[in-house]
XYZ file of C-alpha atoms in Angstrom:
759
model
C -87.741 -1.957 -7.344
C -86.539 -4.741 -5.087
C -82.887 -5.577 -4.646
C -81.539 -7.731 -7.483
C -80.892 -11.375 -6.593
C -77.215 -12.359 -6.394
C -75.738 -15.762 -7.188
C -72.879 -17.121 -5.085
C -70.344 -18.177 -7.695
C -67.689 -19.466 -5.287
C -69.392 -22.873 -5.164
C -68.674 -23.308 -8.887
C -64.989 -22.256 -8.889
C -63.536 -25.722 -8.330
C -65.778 -27.222 -11.012
C -64.864 -24.414 -13.402
C -61.148 -25.124 -12.847
C -61.570 -28.843 -13.580
C -63.549 -28.185 -16.726
C -61.224 -25.426 -17.903
C -58.213 -27.764 -17.584
C -59.995 -30.357 -19.718
C -60.822 -27.736 -22.352
C -57.256 -26.413 -22.375
C -55.982 -29.963 -22.871
C -58.186 -30.346 -25.931
C -57.165 -26.917 -27.212
C -53.474 -27.817 -26.950
C -54.034 -31.179 -28.647
C -56.081 -29.555 -31.395
C -53.424 -26.907 -32.088
C -50.698 -29.552 -32.242
C -52.689 -31.580 -34.765
C -53.614 -28.437 -36.718
C -49.954 -27.471 -36.953
C -49.220 -30.824 -38.642
C -52.401 -30.743 -40.754
C -53.022 -27.083 -41.664
C -56.223 -26.050 -43.351
C -58.568 -28.420 -41.476
C -61.522 -26.043 -41.298
C -63.710 -28.353 -39.219
C -60.966 -28.788 -36.635
C -60.459 -25.019 -36.488
C -64.177 -24.594 -35.828
C -64.003 -27.159 -33.020
C -61.011 -25.376 -31.446
C -62.758 -22.008 -31.727
C -65.845 -23.465 -30.080
C -63.768 -24.768 -27.160
C -62.130 -21.348 -26.702
C -65.480 -19.605 -27.032
C -67.091 -21.745 -24.337
C -64.079 -21.287 -22.037
C -64.355 -17.542 -22.514
C -68.074 -17.561 -21.784
C -67.704 -19.683 -18.641
C -64.916 -17.421 -17.362
C -67.021 -14.319 -17.962
C -69.908 -15.878 -16.091
C -67.612 -16.663 -13.170
C -66.385 -13.071 -13.116
C -62.836 -14.160 -14.073
C -62.241 -11.263 -16.439
C -58.521 -11.859 -17.081
C -59.047 -15.490 -18.082
C -61.980 -14.417 -20.248
C -59.864 -11.709 -21.907
C -56.994 -14.043 -22.807
C -59.449 -16.675 -24.092
C -61.218 -14.028 -26.168
C -57.937 -12.739 -27.668
C -56.895 -16.336 -28.419
C -60.243 -16.909 -30.139
C -59.944 -13.683 -32.140
C -56.401 -14.477 -33.302
C -57.255 -18.023 -34.348
C -60.441 -16.787 -36.019
C -58.507 -14.222 -38.063
C -56.040 -16.906 -39.083
C -58.933 -19.170 -40.096
C -60.505 -16.349 -42.119
C -57.101 -15.658 -43.759
C -57.112 -12.087 -42.457
C -53.623 -12.550 -40.955
C -50.592 -14.536 -42.032
C -50.279 -18.131 -40.881
C -46.702 -18.112 -39.571
C -44.650 -19.692 -36.774
C -44.771 -16.525 -34.666
C -48.564 -16.634 -34.530
C -48.579 -20.367 -33.757
C -46.066 -19.839 -30.925
C -48.122 -16.930 -29.586
C -51.268 -19.079 -29.560
C -49.484 -21.801 -27.577
C -48.129 -19.129 -25.204
C -51.694 -17.909 -24.617
C -52.823 -21.458 -23.765
C -49.865 -21.823 -21.390
C -50.830 -18.576 -19.656
C -54.446 -19.711 -19.391
C -53.326 -22.989 -17.787
C -51.287 -21.081 -15.207
C -54.189 -18.706 -14.494
C -56.572 -21.633 -13.979
C -54.058 -23.343 -11.665
C -53.820 -20.090 -9.696
C -57.495 -20.411 -8.762
C -56.609 -23.223 -6.335
C -53.032 -22.343 -5.336
C -50.841 -19.227 -5.646
C -48.624 -19.248 -8.754
C -44.894 -19.863 -8.288
C -44.085 -16.898 -10.518
C -45.990 -13.902 -11.786
C -48.075 -14.557 -14.891
C -47.226 -11.954 -17.546
C -50.691 -11.597 -19.030
C -49.956 -8.280 -20.738
C -46.839 -9.751 -22.337
C -48.856 -12.673 -23.707
C -51.511 -10.341 -25.128
C -48.888 -8.072 -26.700
C -47.219 -11.113 -28.265
C -50.566 -12.192 -29.742
C -51.089 -8.716 -31.200
C -47.604 -8.473 -32.742
C -47.852 -11.967 -34.258
C -50.953 -11.075 -36.245
C -49.514 -9.727 -39.502
C -52.330 -8.626 -41.829
C -52.523 -10.107 -45.322
C -52.789 -7.587 -48.144
C -56.403 -7.065 -49.154
C -57.848 -9.245 -46.408
C -61.364 -10.602 -46.860
C -64.112 -8.490 -45.379
C -64.518 -9.265 -41.719
C -67.785 -10.925 -40.921
C -69.431 -12.005 -37.791
C -72.355 -14.128 -36.930
C -75.808 -13.944 -35.705
C -74.176 -15.058 -32.507
C -71.310 -12.666 -33.278
C -69.956 -9.974 -31.033
C -70.380 -6.211 -30.930
C -67.498 -4.010 -29.705
C -66.773 -4.802 -26.041
C -67.738 -2.108 -23.632
C -65.115 -0.544 -21.356
C -67.169 -1.565 -18.366
C -66.648 -4.629 -16.217
C -67.817 -8.084 -17.139
C -71.017 -9.141 -15.396
C -70.973 -12.203 -13.189
C -73.363 -14.652 -14.781
C -74.403 -18.252 -14.152
C -71.961 -20.971 -15.259
C -72.372 -22.441 -18.734
C -70.793 -25.714 -19.683
C -68.537 -28.516 -18.612
C -65.611 -30.049 -20.444
C -67.780 -32.184 -22.643
C -70.063 -29.425 -23.767
C -72.769 -30.424 -21.276
C -74.000 -27.679 -19.010
C -72.978 -27.109 -15.443
C -75.933 -27.527 -13.060
C -77.580 -24.215 -12.252
C -78.493 -23.357 -8.646
C -81.479 -25.432 -7.567
C -80.650 -28.679 -9.404
C -78.063 -29.949 -6.945
C -78.186 -29.528 -3.203
C -75.254 -31.787 -2.346
C -73.084 -33.494 -4.922
C -75.225 -35.590 -7.212
C -77.910 -36.312 -4.618
C -81.582 -35.742 -5.310
C -84.238 -34.777 -2.795
C -87.211 -37.154 -2.898
C -90.635 -36.560 -1.371
C -91.565 -39.159 1.301
C -94.800 -39.923 -0.551
C -92.871 -41.010 -3.623
C -90.603 -43.248 -1.563
C -93.670 -44.863 0.050
C -95.236 -45.437 -3.369
C -92.053 -47.077 -4.688
C -91.819 -49.198 -1.518
C -95.384 -50.456 -1.992
C -94.773 -51.253 -5.639
C -91.600 -53.134 -4.784
C -93.454 -55.125 -2.116
C -96.121 -56.087 -4.639
C -93.481 -56.993 -7.204
C -91.685 -59.248 -4.740
C -94.990 -60.935 -3.797
C -95.880 -61.514 -7.446
C -92.440 -62.906 -8.122
C -92.711 -65.293 -5.145
C -96.113 -66.480 -6.345
C -94.634 -67.032 -9.799
C -91.858 -69.155 -8.262
C -94.427 -71.256 -6.338
C -96.481 -71.872 -9.493
C -93.411 -73.006 -11.354
C -92.620 -75.408 -8.487
C -96.155 -76.855 -8.769
C -95.678 -77.286 -12.501
C -92.430 -79.077 -11.738
C -94.191 -81.412 -9.260
C -96.777 -82.364 -11.890
C -93.969 -83.095 -14.268
C -92.354 -85.427 -11.704
C -95.684 -87.273 -11.174
C -96.094 -87.658 -14.925
C -92.605 -89.062 -15.365
C -93.032 -91.477 -12.417
C -96.366 -92.829 -13.730
C -95.015 -93.249 -17.224
C -91.937 -95.018 -15.865
C -94.049 -97.496 -13.849
C -96.208 -98.307 -16.863
C -93.186 -98.773 -19.107
C -91.464 -101.023 -16.551
C -94.532 -103.305 -16.261
C -94.876 -103.667 -20.028
C -91.175 -104.369 -20.471
C -91.250 -106.931 -17.652
C -94.223 -108.771 -19.227
C -92.666 -108.794 -22.650
C -89.408 -110.102 -21.239
C -91.208 -113.074 -19.624
C -93.283 -113.728 -22.743
C -96.380 -113.020 -20.690
C -99.247 -112.154 -22.980
C -102.216 -113.363 -20.923
C -105.344 -112.143 -19.206
C -103.384 -112.020 -15.932
C -100.875 -109.700 -17.511
C -103.673 -107.499 -18.834
C -105.263 -107.332 -15.363
C -101.909 -106.323 -13.862
C -101.264 -103.603 -16.456
C -104.818 -102.217 -16.629
C -104.641 -100.278 -13.311
C -101.402 -98.672 -14.451
C -102.982 -97.671 -17.741
C -105.977 -96.178 -15.906
C -103.650 -94.351 -13.519
C -101.607 -93.052 -16.421
C -104.683 -91.905 -18.297
C -106.015 -90.095 -15.224
C -102.598 -88.604 -14.591
C -102.326 -87.291 -18.136
C -105.803 -85.760 -17.971
C -105.161 -84.189 -14.556
C -101.784 -82.903 -15.566
C -103.243 -81.349 -18.721
C -106.010 -79.614 -16.750
C -103.680 -78.448 -13.969
C -100.976 -77.262 -16.352
C -103.486 -75.211 -18.336
C -104.740 -73.572 -15.147
C -101.263 -73.013 -13.760
C -100.076 -71.452 -17.007
C -103.135 -69.204 -17.110
C -102.463 -68.059 -13.548
C -98.749 -67.620 -14.309
C -99.623 -65.389 -17.268
C -101.868 -63.287 -15.018
C -99.131 -62.991 -12.401
C -96.492 -62.258 -15.047
C -98.701 -59.483 -16.414
C -99.180 -58.045 -12.925
C -95.442 -58.265 -12.285
C -94.702 -56.483 -15.555
C -97.204 -53.759 -14.681
C -95.635 -53.401 -11.232
C -92.174 -53.086 -12.724
C -93.421 -50.489 -15.238
C -94.998 -48.527 -12.395
C -91.723 -48.703 -10.467
C -89.840 -47.485 -13.530
C -92.230 -44.558 -13.963
C -91.956 -43.626 -10.290
C -88.167 -43.755 -10.409
C -88.165 -41.725 -13.610
C -90.334 -39.137 -11.903
C -87.649 -38.766 -9.232
C -85.212 -37.718 -11.964
C -87.548 -34.935 -13.047
C -86.814 -31.350 -12.010
C -88.744 -28.143 -12.673
C -87.316 -25.763 -15.254
C -87.952 -22.737 -13.046
C -84.448 -22.632 -11.407
C -82.810 -22.613 -14.837
C -85.203 -20.058 -16.315
C -85.095 -17.747 -13.300
C -81.286 -17.606 -13.404
C -81.520 -15.939 -16.797
C -83.262 -12.934 -15.272
C -79.987 -12.006 -13.578
C -78.006 -12.651 -16.749
C -80.363 -10.520 -18.850
C -80.173 -7.639 -16.387
C -76.351 -7.663 -16.226
C -75.891 -8.075 -19.975
C -78.403 -5.358 -20.798
C -76.607 -2.860 -18.568
C -73.260 -3.750 -20.164
C -74.645 -3.151 -23.666
C -76.540 0.007 -22.786
C -79.917 -1.613 -23.358
C -83.036 -2.341 -21.348
C -84.446 -5.865 -21.381
C -86.542 -8.086 -19.155
C -86.956 -11.857 -19.137
C -90.476 -13.225 -18.713
C -90.793 -16.894 -17.718
C -93.827 -19.053 -18.479
C -94.212 -22.737 -17.713
C -91.387 -22.833 -15.174
C -93.180 -25.569 -13.230
C -92.830 -27.914 -16.203
C -90.635 -30.842 -15.172
C -87.955 -32.443 -17.320
C -85.197 -34.989 -16.860
C -82.396 -33.545 -14.765
C -79.790 -34.476 -17.411
C -81.706 -32.605 -20.085
C -82.245 -29.600 -17.808
C -78.529 -29.356 -17.031
C -77.567 -29.723 -20.698
C -79.934 -26.859 -21.577
C -77.838 -24.303 -19.707
C -75.249 -23.737 -22.444
C -77.554 -23.475 -25.490
C -80.036 -21.349 -23.555
C -77.195 -19.035 -22.563
C -76.186 -18.615 -26.214
C -79.791 -17.968 -27.248
C -80.257 -15.331 -24.520
C -76.955 -13.626 -25.352
C -77.893 -13.380 -29.012
C -81.390 -12.163 -28.224
C -80.077 -9.310 -26.085
C -76.844 -8.543 -27.961
C -78.158 -8.742 -31.535
C -81.931 -8.819 -31.216
C -83.003 -6.224 -28.662
C -82.317 -2.677 -29.896
C -81.068 0.248 -27.821
C -83.906 2.381 -26.343
C -83.527 5.136 -28.965
C -83.796 2.688 -31.851
C -86.813 1.013 -30.252
C -88.493 4.374 -29.870
C -87.974 5.133 -33.566
C -89.525 1.739 -34.391
C -92.549 2.502 -32.206
C -91.570 -0.043 -29.548
C -91.379 0.432 -25.762
C -87.844 1.287 -24.550
C -87.510 -1.968 -22.619
C -87.183 -5.085 -24.724
C -88.794 -8.373 -23.803
C -87.460 -11.911 -23.942
C -90.111 -14.533 -23.179
C -89.031 -18.050 -22.192
C -91.827 -20.615 -22.393
C -91.925 -24.355 -21.614
C -94.913 -26.388 -22.835
C -95.500 -30.161 -22.420
C -96.319 -31.966 -25.676
C -96.952 -35.747 -25.885
C -94.024 -37.011 -23.850
C -91.792 -34.119 -24.875
C -91.317 -30.506 -23.866
C -91.233 -27.525 -26.214
C -88.996 -24.664 -25.074
C -89.346 -21.328 -26.825
C -87.229 -18.202 -26.447
C -88.852 -15.225 -28.165
C -87.635 -11.629 -28.294
C -89.273 -8.497 -29.670
C -86.086 -7.171 -31.256
C -84.988 -6.429 -34.800
C -85.427 -9.962 -36.121
C -83.421 -11.633 -38.892
C -83.629 -10.597 -42.530
C -83.669 -13.748 -44.724
C -82.042 -11.755 -47.540
C -79.079 -10.948 -45.308
C -78.830 -14.628 -44.393
C -78.828 -15.589 -48.081
C -76.126 -13.030 -48.926
C -73.960 -14.097 -45.993
C -74.281 -17.802 -46.869
C -73.208 -17.092 -50.451
C -70.265 -14.916 -49.301
C -69.144 -17.658 -46.944
C -69.205 -20.226 -49.728
C -71.768 -22.325 -47.875
C -74.041 -22.432 -50.914
C -74.059 -21.291 -54.533
C -76.086 -18.252 -55.518
C -78.304 -20.332 -57.799
C -79.078 -22.854 -55.044
C -79.569 -20.126 -52.432
C -82.426 -18.520 -54.359
C -84.294 -21.838 -54.373
C -84.453 -21.982 -50.563
C -87.508 -20.882 -48.642
C -87.331 -18.701 -45.531
C -87.217 -21.639 -43.104
C -84.344 -23.266 -45.002
C -82.434 -19.985 -45.091
C -82.783 -19.436 -41.359
C -81.342 -22.916 -40.850
C -77.927 -21.438 -41.753
C -78.014 -19.643 -38.398
C -77.214 -22.998 -36.760
C -74.120 -23.493 -38.946
C -70.738 -23.086 -37.276
C -68.990 -19.907 -38.442
C -72.081 -18.438 -40.098
C -72.153 -14.613 -40.092
C -74.565 -11.797 -40.836
C -73.403 -9.071 -38.456
C -70.752 -6.545 -39.439
C -69.458 -5.903 -35.920
C -68.049 -8.081 -33.154
C -68.109 -7.909 -29.374
C -66.896 -9.813 -26.365
C -70.394 -11.004 -25.507
C -71.028 -13.643 -28.147
C -68.677 -15.454 -30.528
C -67.873 -15.281 -34.197
C -70.379 -17.842 -35.409
C -69.729 -20.123 -32.467
C -72.764 -20.591 -30.272
C -75.974 -21.127 -32.154
C -74.550 -24.346 -33.624
C -74.411 -25.595 -30.025
C -78.193 -25.134 -29.797
C -78.936 -27.566 -32.602
C -76.149 -29.956 -31.528
C -77.579 -30.129 -27.987
C -81.090 -30.750 -29.284
C -79.937 -33.544 -31.585
C -77.807 -35.030 -28.827
C -80.990 -35.659 -26.861
C -83.001 -36.824 -29.858
C -84.684 -33.457 -30.181
C -85.001 -30.650 -32.707
C -84.169 -26.951 -32.925
C -85.709 -24.376 -35.244
C -85.612 -20.621 -35.638
C -88.416 -18.330 -36.811
C -88.130 -14.610 -37.390
C -90.174 -11.623 -38.478
C -87.832 -8.792 -39.555
C -88.389 -5.713 -37.443
C -90.597 -7.569 -34.956
C -88.497 -10.290 -33.356
C -87.080 -13.807 -33.373
C -88.260 -17.080 -31.846
C -85.992 -20.075 -31.216
C -87.831 -23.360 -30.575
C -86.269 -26.483 -29.044
C -88.231 -29.718 -28.679
C -86.722 -32.254 -26.263
C -87.747 -35.498 -24.526
C -88.982 -35.336 -20.932
C -86.709 -38.173 -19.844
C -83.424 -39.759 -20.852
C -83.696 -42.633 -18.343
C -84.765 -45.156 -20.999
C -83.127 -45.151 -24.410
C -83.171 -47.332 -27.485
C -79.585 -48.214 -28.296
C -77.438 -50.320 -30.592
C -75.378 -52.773 -28.531
C -71.999 -54.001 -29.750
C -68.747 -55.544 -28.567
C -65.267 -54.037 -28.918
C -62.077 -55.228 -27.260
C -64.056 -57.614 -25.061
C -66.184 -54.754 -23.635
C -69.877 -54.068 -24.285
C -70.806 -50.625 -25.632
C -73.992 -48.879 -26.742
C -74.858 -45.952 -29.033
C -78.295 -44.262 -29.162
C -80.137 -45.574 -32.223
C -81.053 -42.036 -33.315
C -77.367 -41.469 -34.161
C -76.914 -44.733 -36.076
C -77.401 -44.724 -39.850
C -76.544 -48.398 -40.288
C -73.970 -51.115 -39.630
C -71.895 -52.312 -42.585
C -68.881 -54.435 -43.423
C -65.981 -53.068 -45.441
C -62.595 -54.163 -46.733
C -59.280 -52.386 -47.122
C -60.156 -51.633 -50.747
C -62.883 -49.243 -49.578
C -60.521 -47.180 -47.389
C -59.174 -43.898 -48.784
C -57.016 -41.151 -47.295
C -58.663 -37.727 -46.961
C -56.909 -34.810 -45.279
C -54.372 -37.249 -43.847
C -57.078 -39.454 -42.277
C -58.278 -42.900 -43.231
C -61.848 -42.650 -44.458
C -64.462 -45.105 -45.652
C -65.490 -44.554 -49.256
C -69.271 -44.089 -49.438
C -71.596 -43.176 -52.300
C -72.217 -39.722 -50.817
C -68.588 -39.008 -49.909
C -65.783 -40.321 -47.675
C -66.524 -40.786 -43.965
C -63.705 -40.570 -41.355
C -62.834 -43.946 -39.799
C -62.089 -44.463 -36.106
C -61.053 -47.741 -34.532
C -62.862 -47.643 -31.188
C -60.457 -50.199 -29.722
C -57.498 -47.934 -30.452
C -59.254 -44.783 -29.318
C -59.944 -46.402 -25.925
C -56.700 -48.380 -25.645
C -58.370 -51.788 -26.046
C -56.942 -54.814 -27.931
C -57.238 -54.734 -31.724
C -59.660 -57.060 -33.459
C -58.667 -59.114 -36.494
C -60.347 -57.889 -39.661
C -60.727 -61.493 -40.840
C -61.680 -62.730 -44.277
C -64.936 -60.728 -44.214
C -63.135 -57.455 -43.526
C -64.121 -55.022 -40.777
C -67.445 -54.048 -39.209
C -68.356 -50.376 -38.786
C -71.231 -48.449 -37.222
C -72.083 -45.417 -39.354
C -72.622 -42.700 -36.752
C -74.169 -39.281 -37.400
C -74.139 -36.234 -35.117
C -75.733 -33.137 -36.590
C -74.082 -32.781 -40.041
C -70.964 -34.698 -39.063
C -70.435 -38.394 -39.735
C -67.883 -40.965 -38.638
C -67.518 -44.718 -39.122
C -66.780 -46.451 -35.809
C -65.057 -49.814 -36.292
C -66.317 -52.465 -33.841
C -65.833 -56.199 -33.253
C -69.417 -57.537 -33.155
C -72.937 -56.176 -33.599
C -75.320 -57.331 -30.810
C -78.521 -55.712 -32.080
C -80.875 -53.036 -30.783
C -82.384 -52.930 -27.307
C -84.293 -50.596 -24.992
C -82.201 -49.994 -21.886
C -82.255 -48.035 -18.658
C -79.417 -45.537 -18.742
C -77.528 -45.027 -15.481
C -75.163 -42.228 -14.486
C -71.526 -43.173 -14.050
C -71.765 -42.167 -10.403
C -70.760 -39.206 -8.261
C -67.120 -40.276 -8.064
C -66.636 -40.503 -11.823
C -68.953 -37.664 -12.785
C -68.759 -36.803 -16.509
C -66.163 -38.984 -18.218
C -65.192 -37.847 -21.734
C -66.649 -40.070 -24.491
C -69.260 -41.640 -22.165
C -72.700 -40.467 -21.089
C -73.714 -43.371 -18.859
C -73.987 -47.128 -18.542
C -76.581 -49.880 -18.528
C -76.780 -53.386 -17.109
C -77.547 -56.072 -19.682
C -79.741 -59.116 -19.133
C -76.583 -61.190 -18.638
C -75.539 -58.979 -15.734
C -72.705 -57.431 -17.759
C -72.245 -53.663 -17.970
C -72.426 -51.792 -21.294
C -71.008 -48.271 -21.520
C -73.139 -45.738 -23.407
C -70.996 -43.657 -25.766
C -71.512 -39.903 -25.950
C -71.761 -39.355 -29.706
C -71.128 -35.605 -29.401
C -67.850 -36.269 -27.548
C -66.943 -39.149 -29.853
C -67.274 -37.107 -33.059
C -65.376 -34.198 -31.477
C -62.591 -36.493 -30.235
C -62.158 -38.038 -33.675
C -61.816 -34.622 -35.283
C -59.737 -33.037 -32.479
C -57.076 -35.732 -32.075
C -54.759 -37.761 -34.276
C -55.885 -41.323 -34.993
C -53.929 -44.545 -35.390
C -54.972 -47.485 -37.519
C -54.163 -51.199 -37.689
C -51.195 -52.046 -39.878
C -51.979 -52.364 -43.568
C -55.531 -50.992 -43.481
C -56.326 -49.502 -46.875
C -53.023 -50.713 -48.307
C -53.594 -54.433 -48.946
C -55.980 -54.115 -51.898
C -54.577 -52.113 -54.781
C -56.845 -49.958 -56.972
C -57.283 -50.889 -60.604
C -54.625 -48.369 -61.702
C -51.168 -48.337 -60.110
C -50.928 -44.543 -59.796
C -51.034 -42.047 -56.917
C -52.876 -38.774 -57.509
C -52.703 -35.687 -55.266
C -55.794 -33.445 -55.421
C -55.223 -29.874 -54.206
C -57.953 -27.295 -53.577
C -58.879 -24.946 -50.739
C -62.520 -26.067 -50.927
C -63.265 -29.258 -48.993
C -66.324 -29.919 -51.141
C -64.307 -29.645 -54.371
C -61.559 -31.887 -52.983
C -64.011 -34.587 -51.947
C -65.900 -34.522 -55.255
C -62.730 -34.703 -57.337
C -61.330 -37.437 -55.119
C -64.486 -39.527 -55.600
C -64.387 -39.057 -59.375
C -60.742 -40.122 -59.635
C -61.141 -42.976 -57.180
C -64.031 -44.328 -59.235
C -61.532 -44.678 -62.100
C -59.275 -46.852 -59.951
C -56.606 -44.362 -58.841
C -55.186 -44.021 -55.341
C -56.106 -40.475 -54.323
C -54.952 -38.212 -51.503
C -55.857 -34.580 -50.918
C -54.259 -31.366 -49.705
C -56.105 -28.249 -48.558
C -53.868 -25.719 -50.311
C -50.551 -24.998 -51.961
C -48.443 -25.082 -48.779
C -50.029 -28.330 -47.620
C -49.401 -29.802 -51.076
C -45.693 -28.891 -50.972
C -45.443 -30.594 -47.596
C -46.955 -33.783 -49.024
C -44.778 -33.625 -52.135
C -41.687 -33.474 -49.931
C -42.670 -36.720 -48.219
C -44.129 -38.853 -51.005
C -43.799 -39.341 -54.753
C -47.020 -38.885 -56.730
C -47.664 -39.651 -60.385
C -49.932 -36.637 -61.063
C -51.035 -33.501 -59.189
C -54.539 -32.162 -59.868
C -54.850 -28.636 -58.480
C -57.285 -25.751 -58.553
C -56.038 -22.728 -60.461
C -57.422 -20.194 -57.959
C -56.822 -20.842 -54.259
C -56.274 -18.634 -51.240
C -52.632 -18.155 -50.296
C -50.647 -20.090 -52.912
C -52.663 -20.714 -56.089
C -52.238 -23.648 -58.462
C -49.896 -21.872 -60.895
C -47.662 -20.713 -58.032
C -47.652 -24.304 -56.705
C -46.551 -25.541 -60.134
C -43.766 -22.956 -60.206
C -42.548 -24.003 -56.751
C -42.555 -27.677 -57.747
C -40.466 -26.875 -60.837
C -37.719 -25.435 -58.636
C -36.965 -28.827 -57.052
C -35.263 -31.704 -58.851
C -37.508 -34.181 -57.068
C -40.719 -32.666 -58.470
C -39.514 -30.739 -61.546
C -40.978 -33.202 -64.034
C -44.097 -34.049 -62.006
C -47.187 -33.699 -64.272
C -49.701 -31.056 -63.160
C -53.344 -30.784 -64.250
C -54.883 -27.353 -63.578
C -58.635 -27.042 -62.912
C -60.480 -23.728 -63.331
C -64.078 -22.584 -63.506
C -65.503 -21.908 -66.942
C -65.801 -18.215 -66.019
C -62.000 -18.022 -65.703
C -60.728 -19.862 -68.786
C -57.850 -17.374 -68.921
C -56.396 -19.307 -65.982
C -56.056 -22.340 -68.240
C -54.055 -20.301 -70.755
C -51.713 -19.148 -67.969
C -51.447 -22.741 -66.727
C -50.373 -24.079 -70.123
C -47.805 -21.315 -70.442
C -46.464 -22.247 -66.988
C -45.948 -25.870 -68.034
C -49.127 -27.692 -66.984
C -49.529 -31.064 -68.697
C -53.298 -30.815 -68.686
C -56.016 -28.196 -68.209
C -59.725 -28.711 -67.579
C -62.717 -26.758 -66.311
C -64.608 -27.991 -63.257
C -67.614 -28.652 -65.446
C -65.482 -30.958 -67.645
C -64.086 -32.865 -64.662
C -65.776 -36.232 -65.372
C -64.634 -39.830 -64.701
C -64.162 -40.687 -68.395
C -62.567 -37.380 -69.280
C -60.084 -37.438 -66.403
C -59.235 -41.121 -66.946
C -58.428 -40.335 -70.579
C -56.353 -37.256 -69.707
C -54.358 -38.926 -66.910
C -53.927 -42.089 -68.971
C -52.555 -39.996 -71.843
C -50.170 -38.132 -69.523
C -48.896 -41.366 -68.012
C -48.692 -43.029 -71.422
C -51.205 -45.746 -70.526
C -54.055 -45.072 -72.881
C -57.542 -44.049 -71.933
C -57.794 -46.082 -68.770
C -54.267 -45.759 -67.501
């Protein structure tokens, strides 16, 4: 065997440090917000994903200590999310201490630290702060979950992702900065096309000048004729002499009109021909320039051979990567963005798909596993497949795991076909494995695959044959140079969003704004959607809502939605997307720019970054939004449940009856809200993790401020005994979830408040 190829990782160290600092900033901000708004499961998933990617990038760079601290941070936060350990101040402080240590370790990559970094002390503090909860839920992992880390060293692998989630360029895509090598033949072709375009444009200008000259002749002839007629009429001259004097002018005018008509028709015909040729030339130029952006996939695919070899050795397995279609070319942006999802796919294939040699022998397979990466062109797109010959995925295990995780009811799960079941693999936090390792994350990884595909207007699917293997298929566009976007104005600046992420544009008023999980949200038929004022997010001047209310773009990224408030909709357009330049590089929230027909610049928003920023950071809103229009009933209701779905459904039902409704994600969060605001009624689930509804009622009765606050307890029909306990504890109302209807709740709350059936 030949000597294994090595990758010089030193060239990526500075870039890793910059990206790691950006990630750590978002992790700190996310933890701060999470501390003030506990129980935000989506935010916890986003924080875990940031930590997971930081860990993976550090491992690939061979920075084992940074990777270890990031992994322990991820594990601790994951256990807290899964309610396996107590959520206390000691754990929160330990998590912040870990982030502080990581920041110092990253800084030490460029300059020696001023004082020694006590890594062991930080890790010990994290361990001691994790106090197990009695009878913790069974630990689960994910298809992208980890097996027990081996005592061996961490392999040095290619870099994975930048601060935005986009991949770091692999060796071969960048020779110097952001420059691109161009073949002389392509430059000559572009030069010839530009020369032709300039010539066509000049000819077009000349034709328009000729048309202008004919117009001048026409106006001069008409003016002479009009002057002669007016002169004759003024002198009262209506004689044969006058007719003889005017006749030549009439003949000249008639000839002029006929000539002008003939010439104009010909000139316009020729102008159309030239305009068509110019358009064709410009299209050819665009295609040539787009071809310059194309890079072969081989450098990316080949780098995974090294990764597979190192990872296989670490896990005690044998695996080889076979590459097909490496010469296929794709837009450089897309190729670079593929690095992170492809890394997650390969890790999962080797860590959880490929069996150890002994197990493969028992299954009648060769000892060395195979992972085949294939790229195939398909009608302006490229299909990338990663197929392994490992153990595959059992759809029954996926169904059981989805039910255990509360992602779907048992009844609904049995209605899904195999393809729909395997779709859960792309869900954040999804688990089927029973063991964890330091190679892949606890349900954080495969969701990046689908998110990356959708970010580039593509698709991702997974197919599996239990016992035989798994195939992950991504379909992506060849080029991102030209995009169809929605243009709009905010704070005096032009912006654009890819049309594929836009559901629609709609107006709304303050009456349609509700508060969900402490955030302003737009009430929609299918549930509340978080609101973000783009002007405020970017530090631009606020726009006046006006008599017609506000204007929002309904934006969708994967399964997440937000409503982006803008100033003015400027319609859809097909634009050429430009990079922000080598000096700016990747700027958070933006993926490029375009020059409009007016010469103004529009910034293209990165929807993936935008949705993440909205969920990872606190938002501010214009004064009075959602407060000016009062609901039909002057009453504030607090809905408490540890299920986001239940909270949203109950909030919608109560809001439809005219109540002002806020939500809390559990008993502790509810007590915090009750200490800050007076509510008329609390509607709470009887069974919740941590503090249940009856315990919440008991705590409220201990305080003068909330002692007489009416509580309505909600239980499932299978646990009607909870309703008996609730009445004994002093609940003013009890109802099953199945009985939680608009009319029924309006009658119950109205009766409690002494306002009749409608309040």
